Amino acid sequence: MEKIQMTTPLVEMDGDEMTRILWQMIKEKLILPFVELKTAYYDLGLLHRNETRDQVTVDAANATRKYGVAVKCATITPNKQRMEEYPQLTEMWKSPNGTIRSILDGTVFRTPICIDAIQPVVKNWKKPITIARHAYGDVYKAVDLRTSVPGECTMTFRGEDGSEETLLVQKVDGAAVWQGAHNKESSIRSFARACFQYAIDTKQDLWFSTKDTIAKVYDGAFKEIFEEEFEAYKPKFEALGLTYFYTLIDDAVARVIRSEGGYIWACKNYDGDVMSDMVSTAFGSLAMMTSVLVSPDGTMEFEAAHGTVTRHYYRHLKGEQTSTNPMATIFAWSGALRRRGELDGLTNLSQFAAQLEQACLDTLNAGVMTKDLVGLVKPGFQAQAVTTEAFLAAAAERLAAIRG
Ligand code: NAP
Ligand code: MG
């Protein structure tokens, strides 16, 4: 069969450790035999980031703005321990994801890959729930203070135009803790636009929750800005039969548990941090969680939600066969190829993405899966733990059969 042709490259960001090994295997077994792949390749492996003084990350993000679609492998974010592990590092380079996110001004959407054999802990969840987490400000960019004597704390804003406003935070009669948090209207607007755009792109309802009954001004601004931004997207929502639904965070939590799934839940930074761990665990496994960074203009960068799976990598280096789950990384590739196909009007490329996903899901549903999933299947389901290579070979066989 002839290979599928591409017209525009997608940005390929290579990464580290076990996921870098998976990256090669996935390309070799599941993509290159079927697609005449065109990518703008950037090596975001830690040592190459170090050699380029992290310029490669910036270049990759800028290329993503240019081409509109990227797929990224998991990468090491260096910490103290990594500095000892890699003595050649000249700096503790920042998280590549953070750098890319700020250049693309994007919002991260996380969606679980669901299969029949693994039932969510919440028994009525039938469809995936996507969490959109605002990735700027609030407690993540707050300043903190701890004091030990009675006194009072005030908060002053000094405008560049000479204006000034001061508020009494609190007067206390003893030791206390304090926190000053902020967010930027521009960031909240970008967050809102990315959410509305992604809801349209994936044809799902959008929920948004804050605590505006308590934080009347702060969370109230989030609610208002979302309402304002929604005006521009309303006609498309109506045409697609989608709804935008705002509710209080505590009400949202209760409704999410009672729901069937199948929508996007937009959360403020902290809520998204906490809720995404709860939702992903309840759906099954981090190895089955996909992630996409979406800019307000629709630029998308696809990746797995998990890290570089270091422990498996060290076993791999010792020559052992590992049973590392490649699903989320495969779905990052299929997501990017589907998007490329949509943007370039290449239906056969988008169709290939769907077939690739189907082949992998069929393989899992036939009971062929990596070790992490075997422990999660429902009682009575016959599953067999295989190595990564065996899983990819089985999926490749199915894919070839689907494509005839
Ligand atoms: P991790 O790589 O996600 O792995 C944590 C554990 O989760 C693994 O040891 C493994 O458990 C299990 N696991 C995760 N993905 C799996 C998969 N695909 N198949 C099977 N099991 C899987 O997290 P980490 O060990 O905390 O972080 C490792 C490195 O990744 C760090 O350097 C961190 O900076 C980086 N990281 C990168 C990203 C990113 O680029 N987006 C995100 C998170 C972390 P068992 O060992 O029990 O099998
Ligand atoms: Mg977290």
Short mmCIF file of C-alpha atoms and ligand atoms in Angstrom, two decimals:
data_model
loop_
_atom_site.label_atom_id
_atom_site.label_comp_id
_atom_site.label_asym_id
_atom_site.label_seq_id
_atom_site.Cartn_x
_atom_site.Cartn_y
_atom_site.Cartn_z
CA MET A 1 0.00 0.00 0.00
CA GLU A 2 1.20 3.49 -0.79
CA LYS A 3 2.36 5.65 2.08
CA ILE A 4 0.27 8.64 3.16
CA GLN A 5 1.80 11.92 2.02
CA MET A 6 2.02 15.02 4.19
CA THR A 7 2.13 18.59 2.93
CA THR A 8 3.28 20.54 6.01
CA PRO A 9 5.69 19.31 8.67
CA LEU A 10 4.68 18.90 12.26
CA VAL A 11 7.13 19.79 14.99
CA GLU A 12 8.72 16.75 16.63
CA MET A 13 10.31 17.25 20.04
CA ASP A 14 12.39 14.31 21.15
CA GLY A 15 12.99 13.71 24.85
CA ASP A 16 14.64 11.61 27.51
CA GLU A 17 15.12 8.18 29.05
CA MET A 18 12.51 5.43 28.55
CA THR A 19 10.13 7.65 26.62
CA ARG A 20 12.93 8.45 24.17
CA ILE A 21 13.29 4.70 23.58
CA LEU A 22 9.50 4.38 23.15
CA TRP A 23 9.57 7.31 20.74
CA GLN A 24 11.87 5.47 18.33
CA MET A 25 9.94 2.22 18.59
CA ILE A 26 6.58 3.90 17.96
CA LYS A 27 7.86 5.73 14.90
CA GLU A 28 9.52 2.63 13.50
CA LYS A 29 6.65 0.19 14.09
CA LEU A 30 3.49 2.26 13.86
CA ILE A 31 4.11 5.40 11.83
CA LEU A 32 6.96 5.21 9.32
CA PRO A 33 5.63 2.05 7.58
CA PHE A 34 2.41 3.92 6.77
CA VAL A 35 3.17 7.64 6.58
CA GLU A 36 5.78 9.57 4.61
CA LEU A 37 6.47 11.51 7.78
CA LYS A 38 7.47 15.16 7.52
CA THR A 39 8.69 16.68 10.76
CA ALA A 40 10.71 19.63 11.93
CA TYR A 41 12.86 17.74 14.44
CA TYR A 42 14.13 19.25 17.70
CA ASP A 43 16.12 17.23 20.18
CA LEU A 44 14.92 18.28 23.63
CA GLY A 45 16.95 15.54 25.32
CA LEU A 46 18.60 16.97 28.43
CA LEU A 47 22.16 16.90 27.10
CA HIS A 48 21.21 18.66 23.88
CA ARG A 49 19.28 21.30 25.82
CA ASN A 50 22.46 21.77 27.84
CA GLU A 51 24.66 22.04 24.73
CA THR A 52 22.38 24.67 23.20
CA ARG A 53 21.92 26.48 26.51
CA ASP A 54 18.23 25.58 26.20
CA GLN A 55 17.91 27.51 22.93
CA VAL A 56 16.55 24.33 21.33
CA THR A 57 13.45 24.50 23.54
CA VAL A 58 12.75 28.08 22.51
CA ASP A 59 13.35 27.19 18.85
CA ALA A 60 10.97 24.23 19.09
CA ALA A 61 8.27 26.39 20.66
CA ASN A 62 8.68 29.04 17.96
CA ALA A 63 8.51 26.38 15.25
CA THR A 64 5.27 25.17 16.84
CA ARG A 65 3.81 28.65 16.49
CA LYS A 66 4.86 28.60 12.85
CA TYR A 67 3.55 25.14 11.93
CA GLY A 68 0.58 24.98 14.33
CA VAL A 69 1.08 21.37 15.48
CA ALA A 70 3.70 19.63 17.61
CA VAL A 71 4.24 16.30 19.29
CA LYS A 72 6.51 16.14 22.33
CA CYS A 73 8.28 13.31 24.12
CA ALA A 74 8.58 13.47 27.92
CA THR A 75 11.70 15.29 29.10
CA ILE A 76 13.73 15.49 32.29
CA THR A 77 13.26 18.63 34.34
CA PRO A 78 16.60 18.85 36.13
CA ASN A 79 16.67 19.04 39.92
CA LYS A 80 19.52 18.72 42.43
CA GLN A 81 19.69 14.97 42.02
CA ARG A 82 19.84 15.24 38.22
CA MET A 83 22.69 17.76 38.51
CA GLU A 84 24.67 15.03 40.30
CA GLU A 85 23.59 12.38 37.81
CA TYR A 86 24.67 14.55 34.85
CA PRO A 87 27.82 16.40 36.00
CA GLN A 88 28.18 18.02 32.55
CA LEU A 89 25.08 20.18 33.11
CA THR A 90 26.11 23.82 33.24
CA GLU A 91 22.80 25.02 34.68
CA MET A 92 19.65 23.64 36.28
CA TRP A 93 17.62 24.24 33.12
CA LYS A 94 13.98 25.17 33.54
CA SER A 95 11.14 22.79 32.74
CA PRO A 96 10.79 22.63 28.94
CA ASN A 97 7.03 22.36 29.35
CA GLY A 98 6.98 25.61 31.32
CA THR A 99 9.04 27.36 28.64
CA ILE A 100 6.86 26.08 25.80
CA ARG A 101 3.67 26.92 27.69
CA SER A 102 4.69 30.50 28.22
CA ILE A 103 5.79 31.00 24.60
CA LEU A 104 2.57 29.48 23.28
CA ASP A 105 0.43 31.18 25.94
CA GLY A 106 -1.33 27.87 26.17
CA THR A 107 -3.69 25.89 28.37
CA VAL A 108 -3.16 22.21 29.12
CA PHE A 109 -6.03 19.77 28.52
CA ARG A 110 -5.70 16.26 29.95
CA THR A 111 -7.88 13.38 28.78
CA PRO A 112 -7.83 9.72 29.86
CA ILE A 113 -7.78 6.94 27.24
CA CYS A 114 -10.68 4.68 28.21
CA ILE A 115 -11.06 1.00 27.40
CA ASP A 116 -13.91 -1.42 28.16
CA ALA A 117 -11.71 -3.74 30.21
CA ILE A 118 -10.81 -1.05 32.71
CA GLN A 119 -13.77 0.48 34.51
CA PRO A 120 -13.37 3.85 36.18
CA VAL A 121 -13.61 3.81 39.95
CA VAL A 122 -16.71 6.01 39.55
CA LYS A 123 -19.10 3.49 38.07
CA ASN A 124 -21.33 5.89 36.13
CA TRP A 125 -18.43 7.48 34.18
CA LYS A 126 -18.95 6.25 30.62
CA LYS A 127 -16.95 8.82 28.67
CA PRO A 128 -13.66 10.59 29.36
CA ILE A 129 -13.58 13.79 31.38
CA THR A 130 -11.06 16.35 30.13
CA ILE A 131 -9.54 18.73 32.65
CA ALA A 132 -8.37 22.14 31.49
CA ARG A 133 -6.05 23.70 34.04
CA HIS A 134 -5.20 27.39 34.04
CA ALA A 135 -1.43 27.44 34.16
CA TYR A 136 -0.61 30.92 35.44
CA GLY A 137 -0.67 32.69 38.78
CA ASP A 138 -2.78 32.41 41.95
CA VAL A 139 -1.01 30.50 44.72
CA TYR A 140 1.69 29.36 42.22
CA LYS A 141 3.02 32.90 41.93
CA ALA A 142 2.10 34.11 45.40
CA VAL A 143 4.31 35.71 48.03
CA ASP A 144 4.10 34.40 51.59
CA LEU A 145 4.93 35.86 54.95
CA ARG A 146 4.96 34.44 58.48
CA THR A 147 4.90 36.84 61.41
CA SER A 148 5.16 36.31 65.17
CA VAL A 149 3.86 39.47 66.87
CA PRO A 150 0.49 41.25 66.97
CA GLY A 151 0.04 43.79 64.19
CA GLU A 152 -1.68 44.48 60.92
CA CYS A 153 -1.03 43.72 57.29
CA THR A 154 -2.04 45.92 54.40
CA MET A 155 -1.93 45.45 50.66
CA THR A 156 -1.05 48.36 48.40
CA PHE A 157 -1.30 48.63 44.63
CA ARG A 158 0.74 51.43 43.05
CA GLY A 159 -0.29 52.23 39.48
CA GLU A 160 2.27 53.48 36.96
CA ASP A 161 -0.10 56.42 36.46
CA GLY A 162 0.50 57.48 40.07
CA SER A 163 -2.74 56.03 41.44
CA GLU A 164 -2.65 54.12 44.69
CA GLU A 165 -5.02 51.83 46.57
CA THR A 166 -4.52 50.29 50.00
CA LEU A 167 -6.54 47.60 51.74
CA LEU A 168 -6.33 46.29 55.27
CA VAL A 169 -5.82 42.54 54.95
CA GLN A 170 -6.25 41.81 58.65
CA LYS A 171 -5.31 42.99 62.13
CA VAL A 172 -4.06 40.11 64.27
CA ASP A 173 -3.42 39.66 67.99
CA GLY A 174 -0.63 37.10 67.60
CA ALA A 175 1.46 35.07 65.20
CA ALA A 176 0.03 34.74 61.69
CA VAL A 177 0.65 33.67 58.09
CA TRP A 178 0.00 35.85 55.03
CA GLN A 179 -0.22 35.42 51.32
CA GLY A 180 -0.39 37.82 48.39
CA ALA A 181 -1.69 36.28 45.16
CA HIS A 182 -2.50 37.71 41.77
CA ASN A 183 -3.59 36.85 38.28
CA LYS A 184 -3.48 38.79 35.05
CA GLU A 185 -6.55 39.62 33.04
CA SER A 186 -4.69 38.81 29.81
CA SER A 187 -3.87 35.33 31.10
CA ILE A 188 -7.45 34.66 32.20
CA ARG A 189 -8.69 35.77 28.76
CA SER A 190 -6.25 33.46 26.97
CA PHE A 191 -7.35 30.63 29.25
CA ALA A 192 -10.99 31.28 28.43
CA ARG A 193 -10.37 31.45 24.68
CA ALA A 194 -8.31 28.25 24.68
CA CYS A 195 -11.13 26.48 26.55
CA PHE A 196 -13.89 27.68 24.22
CA GLN A 197 -11.79 26.89 21.14
CA TYR A 198 -10.94 23.40 22.39
CA ALA A 199 -14.58 22.69 23.24
CA ILE A 200 -15.47 23.56 19.63
CA ASP A 201 -12.56 21.54 18.19
CA THR A 202 -13.48 18.44 20.20
CA LYS A 203 -17.27 19.05 20.12
CA GLN A 204 -17.72 18.78 23.87
CA ASP A 205 -19.57 20.87 26.44
CA LEU A 206 -17.50 23.15 28.63
CA TRP A 207 -17.90 23.45 32.39
CA PHE A 208 -16.12 26.13 34.38
CA SER A 209 -16.03 26.43 38.14
CA THR A 210 -14.62 28.86 40.70
CA LYS A 211 -15.51 29.97 44.22
CA ASP A 212 -16.96 33.36 43.37
CA THR A 213 -19.39 33.34 46.32
CA ILE A 214 -16.39 33.69 48.65
CA ALA A 215 -13.73 35.30 46.42
CA LYS A 216 -16.25 37.76 45.01
CA VAL A 217 -13.75 40.05 43.32
CA TYR A 218 -10.96 37.60 42.46
CA ASP A 219 -12.96 34.58 41.27
CA GLY A 220 -15.76 36.91 40.21
CA ALA A 221 -13.33 38.34 37.64
CA PHE A 222 -12.69 34.85 36.24
CA LYS A 223 -16.42 34.25 35.90
CA GLU A 224 -17.02 37.63 34.25
CA ILE A 225 -14.11 37.32 31.82
CA PHE A 226 -15.30 33.87 30.74
CA GLU A 227 -18.79 35.29 30.13
CA GLU A 228 -17.37 38.15 28.08
CA GLU A 229 -15.14 35.90 25.99
CA PHE A 230 -17.96 33.43 25.45
CA GLU A 231 -19.89 36.00 23.38
CA ALA A 232 -17.53 35.50 20.42
CA TYR A 233 -17.87 31.69 20.55
CA LYS A 234 -21.61 31.53 21.25
CA PRO A 235 -22.75 31.16 17.61
CA LYS A 236 -20.40 28.21 17.08
CA PHE A 237 -21.48 26.60 20.34
CA GLU A 238 -25.12 26.96 19.28
CA ALA A 239 -24.44 25.59 15.80
CA LEU A 240 -22.74 22.53 17.30
CA GLY A 241 -25.35 22.08 20.03
CA LEU A 242 -22.76 22.62 22.77
CA THR A 243 -23.29 24.31 26.12
CA TYR A 244 -21.11 26.48 28.30
CA PHE A 245 -21.98 25.93 31.92
CA TYR A 246 -20.66 27.89 34.90
CA THR A 247 -21.09 26.64 38.45
CA LEU A 248 -19.45 26.83 41.87
CA ILE A 249 -16.49 24.49 42.39
CA ASP A 250 -18.23 22.52 45.15
CA ASP A 251 -21.31 22.04 43.01
CA ALA A 252 -19.07 21.05 40.07
CA VAL A 253 -17.31 18.38 42.15
CA ALA A 254 -20.63 16.80 43.08
CA ARG A 255 -21.94 16.96 39.50
CA VAL A 256 -18.73 15.48 38.06
CA ILE A 257 -19.09 12.41 40.28
CA ARG A 258 -22.75 11.98 39.28
CA SER A 259 -22.10 12.58 35.56
CA GLU A 260 -21.46 10.19 32.69
CA GLY A 261 -18.40 12.18 31.57
CA GLY A 262 -17.86 13.41 28.03
CA TYR A 263 -17.14 17.10 28.68
CA ILE A 264 -14.32 19.53 29.46
CA TRP A 265 -13.98 20.83 33.00
CA ALA A 266 -12.05 24.09 33.14
CA CYS A 267 -10.41 24.73 36.49
CA LYS A 268 -8.37 27.48 38.09
CA ASN A 269 -4.71 26.66 38.64
CA TYR A 270 -4.96 25.02 42.07
CA ASP A 271 -8.29 23.29 41.43
CA GLY A 272 -6.89 21.86 38.19
CA ASP A 273 -3.74 20.64 39.90
CA VAL A 274 -5.74 18.76 42.53
CA MET A 275 -8.69 17.62 40.41
CA SER A 276 -6.58 16.29 37.54
CA ASP A 277 -4.83 13.88 39.89
CA MET A 278 -8.16 12.74 41.29
CA VAL A 279 -9.84 12.34 37.91
CA SER A 280 -6.86 10.59 36.28
CA THR A 281 -6.48 8.14 39.16
CA ALA A 282 -10.20 7.39 39.13
CA PHE A 283 -10.02 6.66 35.40
CA GLY A 284 -7.14 4.20 35.82
CA SER A 285 -3.53 5.12 35.22
CA LEU A 286 -1.19 7.99 34.45
CA ALA A 287 0.18 5.87 31.62
CA MET A 288 -3.24 6.23 29.92
CA MET A 289 -3.48 10.00 30.23
CA THR A 290 -2.94 12.23 27.23
CA SER A 291 -2.17 15.91 27.35
CA VAL A 292 -2.46 18.70 24.82
CA LEU A 293 -1.34 22.30 25.12
CA VAL A 294 -3.71 24.60 23.21
CA SER A 295 -3.08 28.26 22.36
CA PRO A 296 -5.93 30.71 21.97
CA ASP A 297 -5.22 30.67 18.18
CA GLY A 298 -5.65 26.88 18.02
CA THR A 299 -1.96 25.90 17.93
CA MET A 300 -1.62 22.47 19.58
CA GLU A 301 1.22 20.55 21.18
CA PHE A 302 0.46 16.90 22.03
CA GLU A 303 2.21 14.77 24.64
CA ALA A 304 1.78 12.04 27.25
CA ALA A 305 0.95 13.23 30.76
CA HIS A 306 3.51 10.94 32.39
CA GLY A 307 7.25 11.53 32.74
CA THR A 308 10.31 9.78 31.32
CA VAL A 309 9.70 6.58 33.37
CA THR A 310 13.23 6.61 34.80
CA ARG A 311 12.99 3.33 36.71
CA HIS A 312 12.16 1.41 33.53
CA TYR A 313 14.98 3.17 31.68
CA TYR A 314 17.59 1.92 34.10
CA ARG A 315 16.27 -1.60 33.67
CA HIS A 316 16.40 -1.12 29.91
CA LEU A 317 20.04 -0.01 30.17
CA LYS A 318 20.83 -3.24 32.02
CA GLY A 319 19.56 -5.09 28.96
CA GLU A 320 16.19 -6.08 30.46
CA GLN A 321 13.00 -6.02 28.37
CA THR A 322 10.54 -3.63 30.01
CA SER A 323 6.76 -3.51 29.99
CA THR A 324 6.41 0.27 29.68
CA ASN A 325 3.01 1.42 28.48
CA PRO A 326 3.35 3.34 25.19
CA MET A 327 -0.37 4.26 24.85
CA ALA A 328 -0.21 7.91 25.93
CA THR A 329 2.81 8.54 23.70
CA ILE A 330 1.13 6.81 20.74
CA PHE A 331 -1.97 8.96 21.29
CA ALA A 332 0.22 12.06 21.34
CA TRP A 333 1.36 11.06 17.85
CA SER A 334 -2.13 10.23 16.63
CA GLY A 335 -3.44 13.51 18.07
CA ALA A 336 -0.78 15.48 16.23
CA LEU A 337 -1.28 13.60 12.95
CA ARG A 338 -5.06 14.05 13.16
CA ARG A 339 -4.68 17.78 13.77
CA ARG A 340 -2.16 18.08 10.91
CA GLY A 341 -4.64 16.29 8.67
CA GLU A 342 -7.48 18.61 9.72
CA LEU A 343 -5.45 21.76 9.20
CA ASP A 344 -4.11 20.65 5.80
CA GLY A 345 -7.32 19.03 4.57
CA LEU A 346 -5.67 15.60 4.40
CA THR A 347 -8.53 13.27 5.30
CA ASN A 348 -6.37 10.17 4.79
CA LEU A 349 -3.93 11.43 7.43
CA SER A 350 -6.74 12.08 9.94
CA GLN A 351 -8.20 8.71 9.06
CA PHE A 352 -4.83 7.07 9.69
CA ALA A 353 -4.72 8.68 13.15
CA ALA A 354 -8.10 7.13 13.97
CA GLN A 355 -6.99 3.74 12.67
CA LEU A 356 -3.79 3.88 14.71
CA GLU A 357 -5.83 4.56 17.86
CA GLN A 358 -8.31 1.83 16.97
CA ALA A 359 -5.53 -0.73 16.44
CA CYS A 360 -4.08 0.03 19.88
CA LEU A 361 -7.48 -0.05 21.61
CA ASP A 362 -8.35 -3.35 19.88
CA THR A 363 -5.04 -4.80 21.06
CA LEU A 364 -5.84 -3.84 24.66
CA ASN A 365 -9.40 -5.09 24.38
CA ALA A 366 -8.02 -8.42 23.12
CA GLY A 367 -6.21 -8.67 26.46
CA VAL A 368 -2.72 -7.88 25.19
CA MET A 369 -1.37 -5.12 27.44
CA THR A 370 1.57 -3.86 29.45
CA LYS A 371 2.02 -4.87 33.07
CA ASP A 372 0.67 -1.65 34.58
CA LEU A 373 -2.77 -2.26 33.07
CA VAL A 374 -3.13 -5.96 33.86
CA GLY A 375 -3.73 -5.17 37.53
CA LEU A 376 -6.52 -2.74 36.65
CA VAL A 377 -8.78 -4.87 34.43
CA LYS A 378 -12.24 -5.85 35.61
CA PRO A 379 -12.79 -9.27 37.20
CA GLY A 380 -13.12 -12.08 34.69
CA PHE A 381 -11.31 -10.24 31.89
CA GLN A 382 -8.44 -12.33 30.51
CA ALA A 383 -5.35 -10.20 30.20
CA GLN A 384 -1.78 -11.10 29.45
CA ALA A 385 1.17 -8.88 30.41
CA VAL A 386 3.57 -8.38 27.52
CA THR A 387 6.71 -6.34 26.89
CA THR A 388 6.53 -2.97 25.16
CA GLU A 389 7.96 -4.52 22.01
CA ALA A 390 5.40 -7.31 21.96
CA PHE A 391 2.58 -4.83 22.48
CA LEU A 392 3.79 -2.63 19.63
CA ALA A 393 4.20 -5.64 17.35
CA ALA A 394 0.63 -6.76 18.10
CA ALA A 395 -0.71 -3.23 17.50
CA ALA A 396 1.28 -2.92 14.26
CA GLU A 397 -0.20 -6.19 13.00
CA ARG A 398 -3.71 -4.97 13.73
CA LEU A 399 -3.01 -1.62 12.13
CA ALA A 400 -1.76 -3.29 8.96
CA ALA A 401 -4.91 -5.45 8.92
CA ILE A 402 -7.21 -2.42 9.41
CA ARG A 403 -5.50 -0.61 6.55
CA GLY A 404 -5.84 -3.71 4.37
P1 NAP B 1 7.07 9.15 35.64
O1 NAP B 1 8.12 9.12 34.63
O2 NAP B 1 5.70 9.47 35.18
O3 NAP B 1 7.04 7.71 36.32
C1 NAP B 1 6.57 7.43 37.63
C2 NAP B 1 6.15 5.98 37.74
O4 NAP B 1 4.85 5.83 37.16
C3 NAP B 1 7.04 5.01 36.98
O5 NAP B 1 8.16 4.62 37.73
C4 NAP B 1 6.07 3.88 36.69
O6 NAP B 1 5.85 3.09 37.84
C5 NAP B 1 4.78 4.63 36.41
N1 NAP B 1 4.63 4.98 34.99
C6 NAP B 1 4.61 6.23 34.43
N2 NAP B 1 4.45 6.16 33.12
C7 NAP B 1 4.38 4.84 32.81
C8 NAP B 1 4.23 4.13 31.59
N3 NAP B 1 4.11 4.78 30.43
N4 NAP B 1 4.19 2.78 31.65
C9 NAP B 1 4.30 2.13 32.81
N5 NAP B 1 4.44 2.75 33.99
C10 NAP B 1 4.49 4.09 33.99
O7 NAP B 1 7.40 10.16 36.81
P2 NAP B 1 8.76 10.44 37.63
O8 NAP B 1 9.51 9.15 37.82
O9 NAP B 1 8.34 11.22 38.79
O10 NAP B 1 9.62 11.38 36.70
C11 NAP B 1 10.66 10.94 35.85
C12 NAP B 1 11.19 12.12 35.05
O11 NAP B 1 10.17 12.59 34.18
C13 NAP B 1 11.62 13.31 35.90
O12 NAP B 1 12.93 13.70 35.52
C14 NAP B 1 10.62 14.41 35.57
O13 NAP B 1 11.26 15.67 35.51
C15 NAP B 1 10.12 14.00 34.22
N6 NAP B 1 8.73 14.41 33.91
C16 NAP B 1 8.49 14.92 32.68
C17 NAP B 1 7.22 15.26 32.28
C18 NAP B 1 7.00 15.82 30.92
O14 NAP B 1 7.96 15.96 30.15
N7 NAP B 1 5.80 16.11 30.54
C19 NAP B 1 6.14 15.05 33.16
C20 NAP B 1 6.40 14.49 34.42
C21 NAP B 1 7.70 14.17 34.78
P3 NAP B 1 6.66 1.74 38.17
O15 NAP B 1 8.11 2.11 38.25
O16 NAP B 1 6.07 1.34 39.49
O17 NAP B 1 6.39 0.75 37.08
MG MG B 2 -0.41 17.85 40.85
#
